[in-house]
GROMACS .gro file of C-alpha atoms in nm:
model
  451
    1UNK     CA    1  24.654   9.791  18.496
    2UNK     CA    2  24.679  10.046  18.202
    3UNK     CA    3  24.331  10.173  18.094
    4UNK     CA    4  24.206  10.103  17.747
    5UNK     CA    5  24.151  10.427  17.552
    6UNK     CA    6  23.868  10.400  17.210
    7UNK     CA    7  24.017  10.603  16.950
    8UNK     CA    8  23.714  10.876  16.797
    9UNK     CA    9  23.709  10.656  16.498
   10UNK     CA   10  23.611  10.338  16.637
   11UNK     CA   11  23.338  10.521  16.851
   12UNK     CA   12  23.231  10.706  16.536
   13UNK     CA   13  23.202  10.384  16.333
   14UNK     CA   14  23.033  10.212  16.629
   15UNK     CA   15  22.770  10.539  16.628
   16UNK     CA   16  22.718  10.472  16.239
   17UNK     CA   17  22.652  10.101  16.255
   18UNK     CA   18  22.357  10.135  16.541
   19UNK     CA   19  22.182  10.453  16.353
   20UNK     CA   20  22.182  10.244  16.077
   21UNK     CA   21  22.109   9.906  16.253
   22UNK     CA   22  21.778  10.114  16.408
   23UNK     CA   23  21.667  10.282  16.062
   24UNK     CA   24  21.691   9.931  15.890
   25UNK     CA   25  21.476   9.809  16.143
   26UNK     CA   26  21.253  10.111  16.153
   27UNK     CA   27  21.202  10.037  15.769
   28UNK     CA   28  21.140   9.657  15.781
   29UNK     CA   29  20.809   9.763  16.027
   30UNK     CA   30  20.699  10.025  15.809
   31UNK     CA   31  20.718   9.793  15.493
   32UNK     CA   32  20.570   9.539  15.715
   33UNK     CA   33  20.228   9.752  15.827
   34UNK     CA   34  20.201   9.904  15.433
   35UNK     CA   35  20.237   9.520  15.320
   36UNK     CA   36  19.961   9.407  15.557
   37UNK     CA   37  19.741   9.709  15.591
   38UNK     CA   38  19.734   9.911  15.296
   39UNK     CA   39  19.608  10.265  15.348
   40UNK     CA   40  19.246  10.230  15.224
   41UNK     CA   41  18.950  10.374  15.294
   42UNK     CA   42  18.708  10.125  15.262
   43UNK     CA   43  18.872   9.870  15.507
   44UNK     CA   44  18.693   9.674  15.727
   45UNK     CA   45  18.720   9.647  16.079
   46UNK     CA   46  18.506   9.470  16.326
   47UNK     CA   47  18.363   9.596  16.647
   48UNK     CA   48  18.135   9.332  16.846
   49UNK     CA   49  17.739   9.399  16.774
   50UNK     CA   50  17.399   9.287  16.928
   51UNK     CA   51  17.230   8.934  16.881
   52UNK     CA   52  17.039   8.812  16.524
   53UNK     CA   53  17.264   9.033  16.295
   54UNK     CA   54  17.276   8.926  15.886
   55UNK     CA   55  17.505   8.955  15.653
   56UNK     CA   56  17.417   9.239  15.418
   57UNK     CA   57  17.603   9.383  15.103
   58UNK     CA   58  17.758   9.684  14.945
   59UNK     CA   59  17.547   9.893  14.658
   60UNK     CA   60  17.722   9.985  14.374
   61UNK     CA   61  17.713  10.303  14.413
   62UNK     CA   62  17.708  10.370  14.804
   63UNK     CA   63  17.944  10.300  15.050
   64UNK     CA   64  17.740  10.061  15.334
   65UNK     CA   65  17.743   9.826  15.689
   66UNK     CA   66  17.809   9.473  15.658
   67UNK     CA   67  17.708   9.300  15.945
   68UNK     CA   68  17.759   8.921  15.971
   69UNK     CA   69  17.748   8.710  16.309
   70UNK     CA   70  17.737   9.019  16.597
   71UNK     CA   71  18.041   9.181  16.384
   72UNK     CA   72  17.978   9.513  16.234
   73UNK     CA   73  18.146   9.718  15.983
   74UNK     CA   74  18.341  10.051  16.023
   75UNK     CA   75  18.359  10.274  15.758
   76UNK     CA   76  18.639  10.555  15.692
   77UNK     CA   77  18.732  10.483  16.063
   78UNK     CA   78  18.436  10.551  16.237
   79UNK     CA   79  18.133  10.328  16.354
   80UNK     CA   80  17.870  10.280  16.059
   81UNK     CA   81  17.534  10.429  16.236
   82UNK     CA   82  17.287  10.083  16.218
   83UNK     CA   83  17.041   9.901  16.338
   84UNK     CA   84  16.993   9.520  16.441
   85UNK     CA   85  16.946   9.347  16.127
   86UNK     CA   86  16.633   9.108  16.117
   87UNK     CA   87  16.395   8.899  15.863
   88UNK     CA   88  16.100   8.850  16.083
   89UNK     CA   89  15.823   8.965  15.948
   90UNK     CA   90  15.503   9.146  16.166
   91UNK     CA   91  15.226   8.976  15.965
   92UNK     CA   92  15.166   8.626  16.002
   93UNK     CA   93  15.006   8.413  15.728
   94UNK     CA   94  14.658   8.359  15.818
   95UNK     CA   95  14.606   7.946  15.803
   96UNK     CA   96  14.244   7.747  15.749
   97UNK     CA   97  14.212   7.358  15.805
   98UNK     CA   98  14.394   7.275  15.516
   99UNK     CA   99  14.695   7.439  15.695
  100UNK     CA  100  14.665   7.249  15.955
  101UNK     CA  101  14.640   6.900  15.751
  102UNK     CA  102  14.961   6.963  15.607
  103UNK     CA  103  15.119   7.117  15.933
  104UNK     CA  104  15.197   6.742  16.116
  105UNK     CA  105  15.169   6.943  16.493
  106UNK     CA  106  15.252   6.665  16.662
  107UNK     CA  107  15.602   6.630  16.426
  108UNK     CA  108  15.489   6.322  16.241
  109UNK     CA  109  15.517   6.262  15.892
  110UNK     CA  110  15.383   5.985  15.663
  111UNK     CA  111  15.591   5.942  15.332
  112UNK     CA  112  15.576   5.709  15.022
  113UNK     CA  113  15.859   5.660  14.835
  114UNK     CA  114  15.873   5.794  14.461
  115UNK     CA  115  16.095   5.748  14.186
  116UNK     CA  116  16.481   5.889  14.261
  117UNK     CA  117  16.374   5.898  14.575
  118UNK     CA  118  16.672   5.845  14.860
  119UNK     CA  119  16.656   5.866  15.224
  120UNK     CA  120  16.923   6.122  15.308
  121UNK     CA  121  16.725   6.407  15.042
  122UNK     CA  122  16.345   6.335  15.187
  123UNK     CA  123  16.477   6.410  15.537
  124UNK     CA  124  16.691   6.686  15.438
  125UNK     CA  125  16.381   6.818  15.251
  126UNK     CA  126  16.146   6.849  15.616
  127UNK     CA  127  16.470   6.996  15.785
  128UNK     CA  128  16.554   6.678  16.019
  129UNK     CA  129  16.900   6.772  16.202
  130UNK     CA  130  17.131   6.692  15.932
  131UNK     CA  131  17.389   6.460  16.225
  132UNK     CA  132  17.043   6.284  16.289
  133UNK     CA  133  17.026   6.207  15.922
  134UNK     CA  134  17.388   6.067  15.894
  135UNK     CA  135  17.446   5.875  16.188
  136UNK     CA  136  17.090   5.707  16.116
  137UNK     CA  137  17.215   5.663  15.754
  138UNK     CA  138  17.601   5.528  15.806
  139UNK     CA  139  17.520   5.305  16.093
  140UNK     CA  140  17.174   5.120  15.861
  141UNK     CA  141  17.312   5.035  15.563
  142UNK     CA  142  17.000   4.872  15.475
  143UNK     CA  143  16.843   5.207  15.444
  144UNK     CA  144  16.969   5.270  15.106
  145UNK     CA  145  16.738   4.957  14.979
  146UNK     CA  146  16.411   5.223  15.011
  147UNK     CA  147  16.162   5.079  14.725
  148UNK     CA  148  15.924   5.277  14.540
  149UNK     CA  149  15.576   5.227  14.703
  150UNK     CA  150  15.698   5.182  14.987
  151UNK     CA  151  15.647   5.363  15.321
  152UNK     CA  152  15.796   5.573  15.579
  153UNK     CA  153  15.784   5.785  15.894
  154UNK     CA  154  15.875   5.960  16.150
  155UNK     CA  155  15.862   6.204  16.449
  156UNK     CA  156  16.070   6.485  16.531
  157UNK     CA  157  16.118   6.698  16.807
  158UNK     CA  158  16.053   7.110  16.816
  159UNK     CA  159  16.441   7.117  16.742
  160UNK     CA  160  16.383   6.901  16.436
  161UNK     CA  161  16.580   6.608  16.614
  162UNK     CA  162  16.468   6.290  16.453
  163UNK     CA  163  16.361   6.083  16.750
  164UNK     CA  164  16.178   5.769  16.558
  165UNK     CA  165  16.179   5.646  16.206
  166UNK     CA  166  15.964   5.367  16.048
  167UNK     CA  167  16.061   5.163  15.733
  168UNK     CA  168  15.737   4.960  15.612
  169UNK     CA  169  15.916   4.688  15.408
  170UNK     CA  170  15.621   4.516  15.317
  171UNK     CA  171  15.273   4.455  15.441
  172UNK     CA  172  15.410   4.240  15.769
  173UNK     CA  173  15.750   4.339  15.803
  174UNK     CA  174  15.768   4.697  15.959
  175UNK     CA  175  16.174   4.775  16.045
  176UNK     CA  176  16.167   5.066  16.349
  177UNK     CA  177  16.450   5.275  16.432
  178UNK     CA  178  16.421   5.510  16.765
  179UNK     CA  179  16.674   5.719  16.969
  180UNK     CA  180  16.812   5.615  17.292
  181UNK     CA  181  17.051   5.889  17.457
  182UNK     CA  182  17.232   5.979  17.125
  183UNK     CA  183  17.222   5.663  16.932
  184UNK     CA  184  16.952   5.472  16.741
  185UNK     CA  185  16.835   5.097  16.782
  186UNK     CA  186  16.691   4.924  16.524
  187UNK     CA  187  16.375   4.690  16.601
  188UNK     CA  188  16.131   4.505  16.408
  189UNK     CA  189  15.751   4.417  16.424
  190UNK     CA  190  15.561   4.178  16.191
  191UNK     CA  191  15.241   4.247  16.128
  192UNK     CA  192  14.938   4.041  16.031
  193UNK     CA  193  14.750   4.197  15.839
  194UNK     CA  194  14.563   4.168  15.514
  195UNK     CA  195  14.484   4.506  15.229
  196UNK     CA  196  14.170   4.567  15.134
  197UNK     CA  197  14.074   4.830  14.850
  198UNK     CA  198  13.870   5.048  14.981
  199UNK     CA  199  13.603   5.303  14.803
  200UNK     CA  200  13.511   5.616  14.983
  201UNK     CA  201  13.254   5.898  14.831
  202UNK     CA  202  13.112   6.205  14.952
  203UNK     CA  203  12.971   6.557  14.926
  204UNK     CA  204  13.070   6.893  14.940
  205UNK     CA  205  12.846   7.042  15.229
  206UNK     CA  206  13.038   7.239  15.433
  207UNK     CA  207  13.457   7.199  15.347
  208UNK     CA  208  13.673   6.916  15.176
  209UNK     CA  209  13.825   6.879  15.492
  210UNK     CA  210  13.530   6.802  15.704
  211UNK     CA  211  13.321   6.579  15.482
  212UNK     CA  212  13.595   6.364  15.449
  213UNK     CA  213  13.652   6.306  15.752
  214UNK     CA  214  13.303   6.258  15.811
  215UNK     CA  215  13.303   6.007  15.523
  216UNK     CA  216  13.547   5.841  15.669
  217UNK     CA  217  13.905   5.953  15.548
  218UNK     CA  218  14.194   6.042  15.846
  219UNK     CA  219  14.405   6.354  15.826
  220UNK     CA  220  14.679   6.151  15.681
  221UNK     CA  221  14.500   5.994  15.412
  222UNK     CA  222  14.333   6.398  15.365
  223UNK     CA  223  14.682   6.517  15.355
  224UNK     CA  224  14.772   6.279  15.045
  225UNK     CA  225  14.475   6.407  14.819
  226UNK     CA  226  14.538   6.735  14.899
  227UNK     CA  227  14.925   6.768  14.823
  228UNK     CA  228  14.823   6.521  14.512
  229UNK     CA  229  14.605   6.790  14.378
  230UNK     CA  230  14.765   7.104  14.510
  231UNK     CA  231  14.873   7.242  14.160
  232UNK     CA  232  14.545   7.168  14.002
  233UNK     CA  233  14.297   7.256  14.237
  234UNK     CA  234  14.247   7.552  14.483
  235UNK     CA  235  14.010   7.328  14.765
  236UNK     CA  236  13.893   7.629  14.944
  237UNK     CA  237  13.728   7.685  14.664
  238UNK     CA  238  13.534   7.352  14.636
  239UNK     CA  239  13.115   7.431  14.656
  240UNK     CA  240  12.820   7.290  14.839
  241UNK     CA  241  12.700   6.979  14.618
  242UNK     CA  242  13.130   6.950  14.481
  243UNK     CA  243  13.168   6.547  14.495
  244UNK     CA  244  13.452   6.351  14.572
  245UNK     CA  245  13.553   5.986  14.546
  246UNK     CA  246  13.848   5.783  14.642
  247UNK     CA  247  13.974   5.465  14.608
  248UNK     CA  248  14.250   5.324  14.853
  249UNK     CA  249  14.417   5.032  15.020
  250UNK     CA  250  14.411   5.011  15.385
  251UNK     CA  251  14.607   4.731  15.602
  252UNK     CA  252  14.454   4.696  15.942
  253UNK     CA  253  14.612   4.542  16.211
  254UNK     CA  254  14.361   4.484  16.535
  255UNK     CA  255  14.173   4.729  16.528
  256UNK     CA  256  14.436   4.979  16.400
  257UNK     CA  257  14.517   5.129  16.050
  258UNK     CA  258  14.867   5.015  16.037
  259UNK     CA  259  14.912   5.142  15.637
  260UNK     CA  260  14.725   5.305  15.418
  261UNK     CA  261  14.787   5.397  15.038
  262UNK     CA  262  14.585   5.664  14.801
  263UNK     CA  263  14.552   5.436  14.459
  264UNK     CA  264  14.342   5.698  14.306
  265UNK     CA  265  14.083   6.026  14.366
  266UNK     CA  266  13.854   6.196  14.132
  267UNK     CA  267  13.698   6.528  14.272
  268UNK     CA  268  13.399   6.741  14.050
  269UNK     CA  269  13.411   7.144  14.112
  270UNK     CA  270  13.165   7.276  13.916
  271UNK     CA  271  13.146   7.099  13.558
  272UNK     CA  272  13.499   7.015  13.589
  273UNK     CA  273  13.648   6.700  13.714
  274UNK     CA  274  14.039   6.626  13.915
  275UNK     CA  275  14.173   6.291  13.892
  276UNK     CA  276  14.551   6.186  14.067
  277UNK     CA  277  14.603   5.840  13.963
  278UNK     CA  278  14.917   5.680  14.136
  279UNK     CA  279  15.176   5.545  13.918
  280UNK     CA  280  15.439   5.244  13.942
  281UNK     CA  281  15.702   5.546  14.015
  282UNK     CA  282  15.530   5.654  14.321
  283UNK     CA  283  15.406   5.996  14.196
  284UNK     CA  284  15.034   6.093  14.108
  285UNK     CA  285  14.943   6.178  13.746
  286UNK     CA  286  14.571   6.282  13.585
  287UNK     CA  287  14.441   6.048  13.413
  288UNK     CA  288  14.608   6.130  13.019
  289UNK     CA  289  14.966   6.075  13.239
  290UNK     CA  290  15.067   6.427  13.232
  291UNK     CA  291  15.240   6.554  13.573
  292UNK     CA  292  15.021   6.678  13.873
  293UNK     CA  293  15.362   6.890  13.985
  294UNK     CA  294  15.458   7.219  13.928
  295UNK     CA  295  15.869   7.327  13.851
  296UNK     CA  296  16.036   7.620  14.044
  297UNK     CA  297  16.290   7.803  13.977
  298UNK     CA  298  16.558   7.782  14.239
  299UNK     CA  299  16.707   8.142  14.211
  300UNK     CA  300  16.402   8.445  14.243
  301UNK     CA  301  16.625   8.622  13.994
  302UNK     CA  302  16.715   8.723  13.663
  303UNK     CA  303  17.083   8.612  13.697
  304UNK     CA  304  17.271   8.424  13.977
  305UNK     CA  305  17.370   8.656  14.238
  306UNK     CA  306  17.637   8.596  14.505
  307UNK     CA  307  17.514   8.466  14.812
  308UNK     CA  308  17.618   8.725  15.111
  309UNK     CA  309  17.406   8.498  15.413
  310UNK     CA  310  17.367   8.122  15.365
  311UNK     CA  311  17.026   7.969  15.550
  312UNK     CA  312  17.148   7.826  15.865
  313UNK     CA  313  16.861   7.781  16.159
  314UNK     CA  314  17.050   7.647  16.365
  315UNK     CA  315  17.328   7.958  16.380
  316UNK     CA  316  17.491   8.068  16.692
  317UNK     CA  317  17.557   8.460  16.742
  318UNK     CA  318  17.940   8.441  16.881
  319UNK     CA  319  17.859   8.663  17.141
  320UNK     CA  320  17.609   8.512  17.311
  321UNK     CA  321  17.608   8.175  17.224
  322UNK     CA  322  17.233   8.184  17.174
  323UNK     CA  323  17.076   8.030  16.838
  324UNK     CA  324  16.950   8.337  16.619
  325UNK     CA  325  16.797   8.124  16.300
  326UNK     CA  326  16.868   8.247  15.967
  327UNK     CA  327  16.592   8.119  15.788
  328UNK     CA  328  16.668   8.213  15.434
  329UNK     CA  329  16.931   8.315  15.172
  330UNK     CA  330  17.068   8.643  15.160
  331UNK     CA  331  17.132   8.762  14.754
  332UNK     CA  332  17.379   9.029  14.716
  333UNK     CA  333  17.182   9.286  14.459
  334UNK     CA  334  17.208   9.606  14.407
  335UNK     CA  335  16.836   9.826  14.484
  336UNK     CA  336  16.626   9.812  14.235
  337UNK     CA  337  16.711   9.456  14.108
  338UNK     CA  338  16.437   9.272  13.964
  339UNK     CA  339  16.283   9.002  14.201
  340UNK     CA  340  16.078   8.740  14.022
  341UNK     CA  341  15.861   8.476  14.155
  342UNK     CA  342  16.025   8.153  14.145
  343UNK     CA  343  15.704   7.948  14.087
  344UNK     CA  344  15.318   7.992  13.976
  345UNK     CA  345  15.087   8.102  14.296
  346UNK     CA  346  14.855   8.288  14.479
  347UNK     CA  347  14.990   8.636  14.696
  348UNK     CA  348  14.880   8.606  15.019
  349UNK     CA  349  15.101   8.905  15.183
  350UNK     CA  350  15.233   9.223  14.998
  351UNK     CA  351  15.269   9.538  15.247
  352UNK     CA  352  15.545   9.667  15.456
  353UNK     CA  353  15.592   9.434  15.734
  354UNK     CA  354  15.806   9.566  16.044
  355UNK     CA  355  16.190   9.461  16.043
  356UNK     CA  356  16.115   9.265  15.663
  357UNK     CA  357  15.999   9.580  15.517
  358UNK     CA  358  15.835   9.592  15.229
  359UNK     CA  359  15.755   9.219  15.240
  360UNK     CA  360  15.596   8.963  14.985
  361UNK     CA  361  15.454   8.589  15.064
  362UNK     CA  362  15.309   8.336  14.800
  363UNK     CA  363  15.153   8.091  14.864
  364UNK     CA  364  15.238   7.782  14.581
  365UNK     CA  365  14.995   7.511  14.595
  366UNK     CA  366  14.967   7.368  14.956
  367UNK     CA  367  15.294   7.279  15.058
  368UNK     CA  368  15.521   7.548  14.948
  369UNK     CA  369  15.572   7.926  15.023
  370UNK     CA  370  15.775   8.153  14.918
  371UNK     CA  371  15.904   8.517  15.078
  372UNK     CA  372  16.111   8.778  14.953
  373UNK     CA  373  16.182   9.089  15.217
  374UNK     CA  374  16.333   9.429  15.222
  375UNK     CA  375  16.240   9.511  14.919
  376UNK     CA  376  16.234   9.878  14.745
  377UNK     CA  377  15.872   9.841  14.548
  378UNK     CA  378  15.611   9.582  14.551
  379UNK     CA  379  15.484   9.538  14.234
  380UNK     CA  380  15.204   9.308  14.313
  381UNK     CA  381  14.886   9.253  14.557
  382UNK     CA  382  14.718   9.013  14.795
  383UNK     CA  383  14.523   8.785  14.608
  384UNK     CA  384  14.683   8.849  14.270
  385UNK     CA  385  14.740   8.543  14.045
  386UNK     CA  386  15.144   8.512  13.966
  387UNK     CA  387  15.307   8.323  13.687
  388UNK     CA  388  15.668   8.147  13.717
  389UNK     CA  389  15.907   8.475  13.590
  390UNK     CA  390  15.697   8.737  13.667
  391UNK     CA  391  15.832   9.031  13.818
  392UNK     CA  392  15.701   9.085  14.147
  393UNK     CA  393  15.881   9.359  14.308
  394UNK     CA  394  16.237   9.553  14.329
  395UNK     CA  395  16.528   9.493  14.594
  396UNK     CA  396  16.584   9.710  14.904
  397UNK     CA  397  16.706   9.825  15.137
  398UNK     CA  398  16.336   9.882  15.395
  399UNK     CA  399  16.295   9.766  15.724
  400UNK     CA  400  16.599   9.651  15.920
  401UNK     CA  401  16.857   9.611  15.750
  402UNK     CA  402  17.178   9.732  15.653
  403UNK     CA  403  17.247   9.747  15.331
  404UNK     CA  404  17.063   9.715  14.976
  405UNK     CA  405  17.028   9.314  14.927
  406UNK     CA  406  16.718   9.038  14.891
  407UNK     CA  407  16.664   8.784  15.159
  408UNK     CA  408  16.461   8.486  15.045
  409UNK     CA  409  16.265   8.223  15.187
  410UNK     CA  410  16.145   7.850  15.095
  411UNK     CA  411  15.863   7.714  15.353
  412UNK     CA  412  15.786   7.330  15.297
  413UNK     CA  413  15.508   7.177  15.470
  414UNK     CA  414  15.502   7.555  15.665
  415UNK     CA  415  15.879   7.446  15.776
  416UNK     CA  416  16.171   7.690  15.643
  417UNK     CA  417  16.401   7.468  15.454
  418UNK     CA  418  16.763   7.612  15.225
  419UNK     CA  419  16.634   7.682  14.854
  420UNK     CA  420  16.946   7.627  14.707
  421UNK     CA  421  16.986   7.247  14.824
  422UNK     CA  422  16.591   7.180  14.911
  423UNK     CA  423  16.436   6.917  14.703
  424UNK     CA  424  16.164   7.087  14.478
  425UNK     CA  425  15.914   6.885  14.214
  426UNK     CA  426  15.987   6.831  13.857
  427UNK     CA  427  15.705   6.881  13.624
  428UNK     CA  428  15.739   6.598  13.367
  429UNK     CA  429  15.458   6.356  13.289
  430UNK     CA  430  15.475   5.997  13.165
  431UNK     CA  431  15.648   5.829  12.817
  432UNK     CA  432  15.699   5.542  12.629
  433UNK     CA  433  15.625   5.206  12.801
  434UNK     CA  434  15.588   5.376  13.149
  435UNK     CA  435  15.304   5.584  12.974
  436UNK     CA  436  15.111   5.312  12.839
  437UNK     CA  437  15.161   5.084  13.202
  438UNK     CA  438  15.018   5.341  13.377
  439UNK     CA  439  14.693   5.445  13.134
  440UNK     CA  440  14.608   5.045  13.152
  441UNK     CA  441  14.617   5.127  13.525
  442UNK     CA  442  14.371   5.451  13.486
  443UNK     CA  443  14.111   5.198  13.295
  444UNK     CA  444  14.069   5.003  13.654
  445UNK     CA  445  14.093   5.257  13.896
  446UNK     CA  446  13.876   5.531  13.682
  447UNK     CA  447  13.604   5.302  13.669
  448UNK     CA  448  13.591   5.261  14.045
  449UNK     CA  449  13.557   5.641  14.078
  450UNK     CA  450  13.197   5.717  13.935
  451UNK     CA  451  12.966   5.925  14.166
   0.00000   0.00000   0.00000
């Protein structure tokens, strides 16, 4: 069998066609890494990083880590020299009785329903697990048919896990929903019982809180005056021979206060009198109808700001799979961006504060808080008197953190809750026919208030 001979030119052309096959191909990877990784020198790449990291931002003017989830940011290709990122403060908010009134410790808490009132925002507003909330919610339809006046309850667990709820439909007809294994049952209990208006009236001689219960009142019922009046009155400031007097309707089933209801309170500090009169809405007014609420501002800033760290206390670090709570919003600001408070209030904390740095708490009324960390200056002191808009320190970059931003907090009921979705009161007072229902009201109930 004759051999078969390749002429030069065939080899030649054959050399041609795979040098050129292998630089196309050479080219289409090269285009291909340019395309998807540009050369640039602030590009991020993630290296795994220790439990409760935050998401920080960039400065304007200075190249900085972002750290978000356990992922940390490297800069110019090497490792961005950081520490652990964290918003717990060293200083704790000292508490007095009143604190613990509001505080329900044993995760109960009594609610009447107000005007706009619907179920899904009240629970979202104390934090209950948000799949409690909806499967309690989609599976009772009936829920939805709340009534102003009326009232509710429930218990949670430490994990804010709603374990029972209570609908009080009227004064026999209680409707109870509580958790079995992951599902709720409904049940229902009829009660016989019969309101009476009751008048209670006491002395200052030692606290609010302790002559009324001595006169009579229960923590709940203390509770209601004292988020009623929060924005009017400062109670730890109430004085030996201060009066109070109360008028409410109690339902009492056995032996047991099944309901009770705050129709009206009128306390004297000094020369000057307090009155929260309740309204057809639900809501408490003084007696000339003007609101007993305060307005916040939901932003603690001049201008929105992008949001670099969402509130999530329920987030889980992917590393270890353990829940590192991220009790507050993270504002992406540049240092020395103007922080304002978003409400009026008392400072209780302004100092440098461990991993929150220069820290700063108010205190707004009895219910709400407020906290603003890492900042650059505090501009304000413990005790000092704040305004709605006034500037009360400069973002930072102190304590640990990584990067020039302003973490903010919302505490309800001394329970951190998201500021940009939370609930928060309106101030707006009475009008019209409303105004003129409820001032006929104030006639009757003002009368039973006298000392």
């Amino acid at each position: 069998m004759a051999r078969q001979i390749k002429s030069p030119d065939i080899e030649k052309n054959n050399f041609r066609n795979t040098y050129f096959s292998i630089l196309g191909v050479l080219f289409i990877v090269i285009l291909f890494i340019v395309l998807w990784n540009p050369l640039n020198l602030n590009r991020t790449v993630y290296v795994p990083l220790t439990p409760q990291a935050e998401t920080t931002v960039n400065d304007n003017t200075h190249s900085s880590v972002v750290i978000d989830d356990g992922k940390v940011e490297m800069v110019n290709g090497k490792p961005s020299t950081v520490t652990e990122s964290s918003d717990i403060p060293e200083d704790e908010i000292v508490k007095d009785e009143l604190d613990d009134i509001v505080d329900d410790k044993d995760n109960t808490v009594q609610y009447t329903i107000a005007r706009g009132d619907t179920l899904h925002d009240i629970l979202i507003r104390y934090n209950v697990n948000r799949n409690d909330i909806y499967q309690l919610t989609t599976k009772f339809k009936q829920l939805a048919n709340l009534r102003i006046g009326q009232q509710i309850s429930w218990t949670t667990d430490d994990n804010h896990n709603l374990q029972t709820f209570s609908w009080t439909i009227s004064s026999n007809n209680i409707r109870i929903y509580e958790k079995s294994g992951d599902k709720f049952v409904e049940s229902s209990e009829t009660v016989e019982s019969v309101p009476q208006n009751i008048v209670i009236k006491g002395d200052i001689k030692s606290s609010f809180v302790a002559d009324a219960r001595k006169n009579g009142l229960t923590s709940n019922e203390i509770g209601v005056i004292t988020r009623a009046l929060q924005w009017r009155l400062d109670f730890r400031r109430l004085q030996v021979g201060d009066k109070f007097s109360v008028v409410l309707t109690r339902e009492m089933h056995g032996n047991r206060l099944s309901n009770s209801q705050l129709l009206g309170v009128r306390i004297k500090n000094g020369s000057k009198d307090y009155y929260a009169i309740l309204a057809d809405d639900g809501k408490y007014y003084d007696i000339n109808a003007n609101s007993l609420s305060q307005s916040f501002f939901r932003y603690p800033l001049a201008k929105q700001a992008r949001v670099s760290s969402g509130f999530n206390p329920r987030r889980l670090h992917p590393v270890t799979g353990a829940i590192t709570p991220h009790n507050g919003v993270d504002f992406a600001v540049s240092r020395g961006t103007p922080v304002l408070s978003v409400g009026n209030g008392e400072v209780v904390i302004a100092k440098y504060s461990g991993s929150a740095g220069n820290y700063i708490a108010i205190r707004h009324g009895r219910q709400y808080m407020t906290t603003y960390m890492h900042l650059d200056k505090i501009l304000v002191k413990p005790g000092q008197q704040v305004k709605q808009g006034d500037k009360i320190g400069l973002s930072g970059n102190t304590g640990r953190s990584t990067g020039p931003h302003l973490h903010f907090e919302l505490h309800i009921n001394n329970k951190p809750v998201n500021p940009l979705t939370a609930s928060l009161p309106i101030s707006e007072g009475l009008t019209g026919k409303s105004k003129k229902a409820f001032l006929s009201k104030v006639k009757t109930i003002s009368s039973q208030l006298d000392f």
